Amino acid sequence: MQHAVDRHLDPHVIVLFGATGDLARRKLLPGLLRLFDAGLLPECRILGTSLEALDDAGFARIAKEGCDQFASPAVMAAAWDEFSALLRYVSQVDGPAGLAAAVQSCEAELDAEPGNTRRLHYLSIHPGAARTVVTTLGEAGLAERARVVMEKPFGTDLASARSLNAHVRSVFDESEIFRIDHFLGKEAALNILAFRFANGLFEPIWNRQHIDHVQIDVPETLSIATRAEFYESAGAFRDMVVTHLFQIMAFVAMEPPTALEPGAINEEKNKVFRSMLPIRSEDVVRGQFAGYREIEGVDPDSQTDTFVALRCWVDNWRWAGVPFFLRTGKRLAEGARIVSIAFNEPPRSMFPRGSGVGSLGPDHLTFDLADSSKLSLSFYGKRPGPGFVLDKLSMQFATHETDDEKNVLEAYERLIHDAMAGEQTLFTSSEGIERLWEVAADLIEHPPRVHPYFPGSWGPEAMHTVVAPYTWRLPFERQWRTRDG
């Protein structure tokens, strides 16, 4: 079968640095395969590069192993043979000249006039190597007609972020730099914007007068696998909060943009970041799961946080006085991505004693940021029968209840396609990332001690001091509706 290509995009050479690594195998190559099968890739060649000495066939074997494990079997059956014909490989040992020659060879294979192809450089590498790769791209003359996608974390503090931004901008224009946050590529994250700004029902109450507090909770069951070296230099706060949770918080807290276009949306997100108060160490609880220090590559006396819970404030007219509670960590009880909006409780004087009003907490609007997104609005309603007893009820929506679930793009799929199109709406800006490191400066300089916690728990007991007098929404007492009801 001949697969269609996206004629709206210029022909591309996609250069995948770290092409034999974990992210490429799990997400990037299966994502490119899915885009190809859906007809969303332009005419292209995918040039893998890493330190391994491989030929094109060797790289194709590695790519197939990853896609066999992580791509849809139906997509593999329909598209692998044609997709694999797009794969090429060059070793980084060949240096800038070898990389440039391989890109030019790929471009010569495309049905396009010389100079009419685009280059997308995806840096699926340790963040510490990003500066070297950007320098290589400049020396190889591969920054022309090019965009670069950079993985998180972007820097480790304000000084390093500013230095890295300056270096990348010495080779690429800011409009060509795509700092990726795969949380923002999720359908559910976009649904926050749609829910807020397309509905007249909720935007008028989306403020401090009606909202009591907000929770963003992203627990993970995963350990650090083979990422000990990276994780020791990052930890949960740098790895997840700065690069993911704060970005989601900006979608929740931002003012209406003047248009659904990158400049306008990034400006409103940056206003949120400018309004954030500095994060105080006393508003943060750090944790480390038992057994972390026994992992190969981890310092036996490590103080790296594998868990963090914090309280922060957006000090502007809309949100003054409303706390935002954020929590994430490794080896926790379950994996989830939840944004929960708690509304103010009404006066209860009219309800009889024992009615149950307020007994199960305030009304909540909850977004589940899984790839197949879900949304729930909880409220009190009268229990049928005599008397006046209230129960906590909920209205729920899930993507799987529509006919469109098959059209949902996984986050990396959407973001790769957006980067090829030059669409920066779901990527982070240099101003935003530098401001976030600025508000985190005190925490980074004076981190509180790490509390131990058991793998499989929800984190250290001290986390409850951060959210008091409230409680963490996870684990839920009421479950999401499933496909079978």
PDB file of N, CA and C in Angstrom, residues 17 20 37 70 95 129 131 140 143 147 169 207 216 252 256-257 335 349 370 421 444:
ATOM      1  N   PHE A  17      19.165  12.607  16.942  1.00  0.00           N
ATOM      2  CA  PHE A  17      20.332  12.382  17.799  1.00  0.00           C
ATOM      3  C   PHE A  17      19.916  11.487  18.971  1.00  0.00           C
ATOM      4  N   THR A  20      19.582   5.497  19.138  1.00  0.00           N
ATOM      5  CA  THR A  20      19.535   4.135  19.688  1.00  0.00           C
ATOM      6  C   THR A  20      19.159   4.133  21.165  1.00  0.00           C
ATOM      7  N   ASP A  37       1.941   6.378   9.050  1.00  0.00           N
ATOM      8  CA  ASP A  37       0.757   5.581   8.743  1.00  0.00           C
ATOM      9  C   ASP A  37      -0.479   6.462   8.589  1.00  0.00           C
ATOM     10  N   PHE A  70       6.524  -1.091  21.170  1.00  0.00           N
ATOM     11  CA  PHE A  70       5.792   0.083  21.633  1.00  0.00           C
ATOM     12  C   PHE A  70       4.796   0.661  20.631  1.00  0.00           C
ATOM     13  N   GLY A  95      31.950  12.738  12.896  1.00  0.00           N
ATOM     14  CA  GLY A  95      32.130  14.172  13.091  1.00  0.00           C
ATOM     15  C   GLY A  95      31.196  15.020  12.257  1.00  0.00           C
ATOM     16  N   ALA A 129      24.789  17.131  27.031  1.00  0.00           N
ATOM     17  CA  ALA A 129      25.438  17.041  25.717  1.00  0.00           C
ATOM     18  C   ALA A 129      24.835  18.001  24.701  1.00  0.00           C
ATOM     19  N   ARG A 131      24.762  21.264  24.359  1.00  0.00           N
ATOM     20  CA  ARG A 131      25.624  22.351  23.882  1.00  0.00           C
ATOM     21  C   ARG A 131      26.579  21.845  22.796  1.00  0.00           C
ATOM     22  N   ALA A 140      28.734  22.115  11.081  1.00  0.00           N
ATOM     23  CA  ALA A 140      28.422  21.313   9.894  1.00  0.00           C
ATOM     24  C   ALA A 140      27.584  22.080   8.879  1.00  0.00           C
ATOM     25  N   ALA A 143      22.438  24.313  10.363  1.00  0.00           N
ATOM     26  CA  ALA A 143      21.446  25.174  11.011  1.00  0.00           C
ATOM     27  C   ALA A 143      20.610  25.934   9.984  1.00  0.00           C
ATOM     28  N   ARG A 147      15.209  23.482  12.159  1.00  0.00           N
ATOM     29  CA  ARG A 147      14.662  23.703  13.493  1.00  0.00           C
ATOM     30  C   ARG A 147      15.282  22.660  14.417  1.00  0.00           C
ATOM     31  N   ARG A 169      20.970  30.175  20.802  1.00  0.00           N
ATOM     32  CA  ARG A 169      20.579  31.310  19.944  1.00  0.00           C
ATOM     33  C   ARG A 169      21.753  31.846  19.130  1.00  0.00           C
ATOM     34  N   ASN A 207     -11.634  31.997  39.061  1.00  0.00           N
ATOM     35  CA  ASN A 207     -10.877  33.034  39.752  1.00  0.00           C
ATOM     36  C   ASN A 207     -10.947  32.807  41.261  1.00  0.00           C
ATOM     37  N   ILE A 216      -2.182  19.842  41.228  1.00  0.00           N
ATOM     38  CA  ILE A 216      -1.636  19.193  40.037  1.00  0.00           C
ATOM     39  C   ILE A 216      -0.781  18.040  40.545  1.00  0.00           C
ATOM     40  N   VAL A 252      -3.745  26.341  33.358  1.00  0.00           N
ATOM     41  CA  VAL A 252      -4.871  26.512  34.276  1.00  0.00           C
ATOM     42  C   VAL A 252      -5.046  27.974  34.659  1.00  0.00           C
ATOM     43  N   PRO A 256      -7.155  34.823  29.160  1.00  0.00           N
ATOM     44  CA  PRO A 256      -7.499  34.482  27.773  1.00  0.00           C
ATOM     45  C   PRO A 256      -6.506  35.106  26.791  1.00  0.00           C
ATOM     46  N   PRO A 257      -5.894  34.307  25.909  1.00  0.00           N
ATOM     47  CA  PRO A 257      -4.995  34.886  24.905  1.00  0.00           C
ATOM     48  C   PRO A 257      -5.797  35.607  23.831  1.00  0.00           C
ATOM     49  N   GLY A 335       0.355   5.408  38.892  1.00  0.00           N
ATOM     50  CA  GLY A 335       0.710   6.462  37.954  1.00  0.00           C
ATOM     51  C   GLY A 335      -0.530   7.221  37.524  1.00  0.00           C
ATOM     52  N   SER A 349     -26.117  26.900  56.182  1.00  0.00           N
ATOM     53  CA  SER A 349     -27.098  27.121  57.243  1.00  0.00           C
ATOM     54  C   SER A 349     -28.485  26.588  56.899  1.00  0.00           C
ATOM     55  N   ALA A 370      -4.283  11.799  30.968  1.00  0.00           N
ATOM     56  CA  ALA A 370      -3.856  10.618  30.215  1.00  0.00           C
ATOM     57  C   ALA A 370      -4.052  10.870  28.726  1.00  0.00           C
ATOM     58  N   ALA A 421       6.011  21.790  11.348  1.00  0.00           N
ATOM     59  CA  ALA A 421       5.190  22.874  10.806  1.00  0.00           C
ATOM     60  C   ALA A 421       5.613  24.242  11.335  1.00  0.00           C
ATOM     61  N   ILE A 444      16.574  25.882  45.217  1.00  0.00           N
ATOM     62  CA  ILE A 444      17.760  25.200  44.689  1.00  0.00           C
ATOM     63  C   ILE A 444      18.979  25.475  45.559  1.00  0.00           C
TER      64      ILE A 444
END
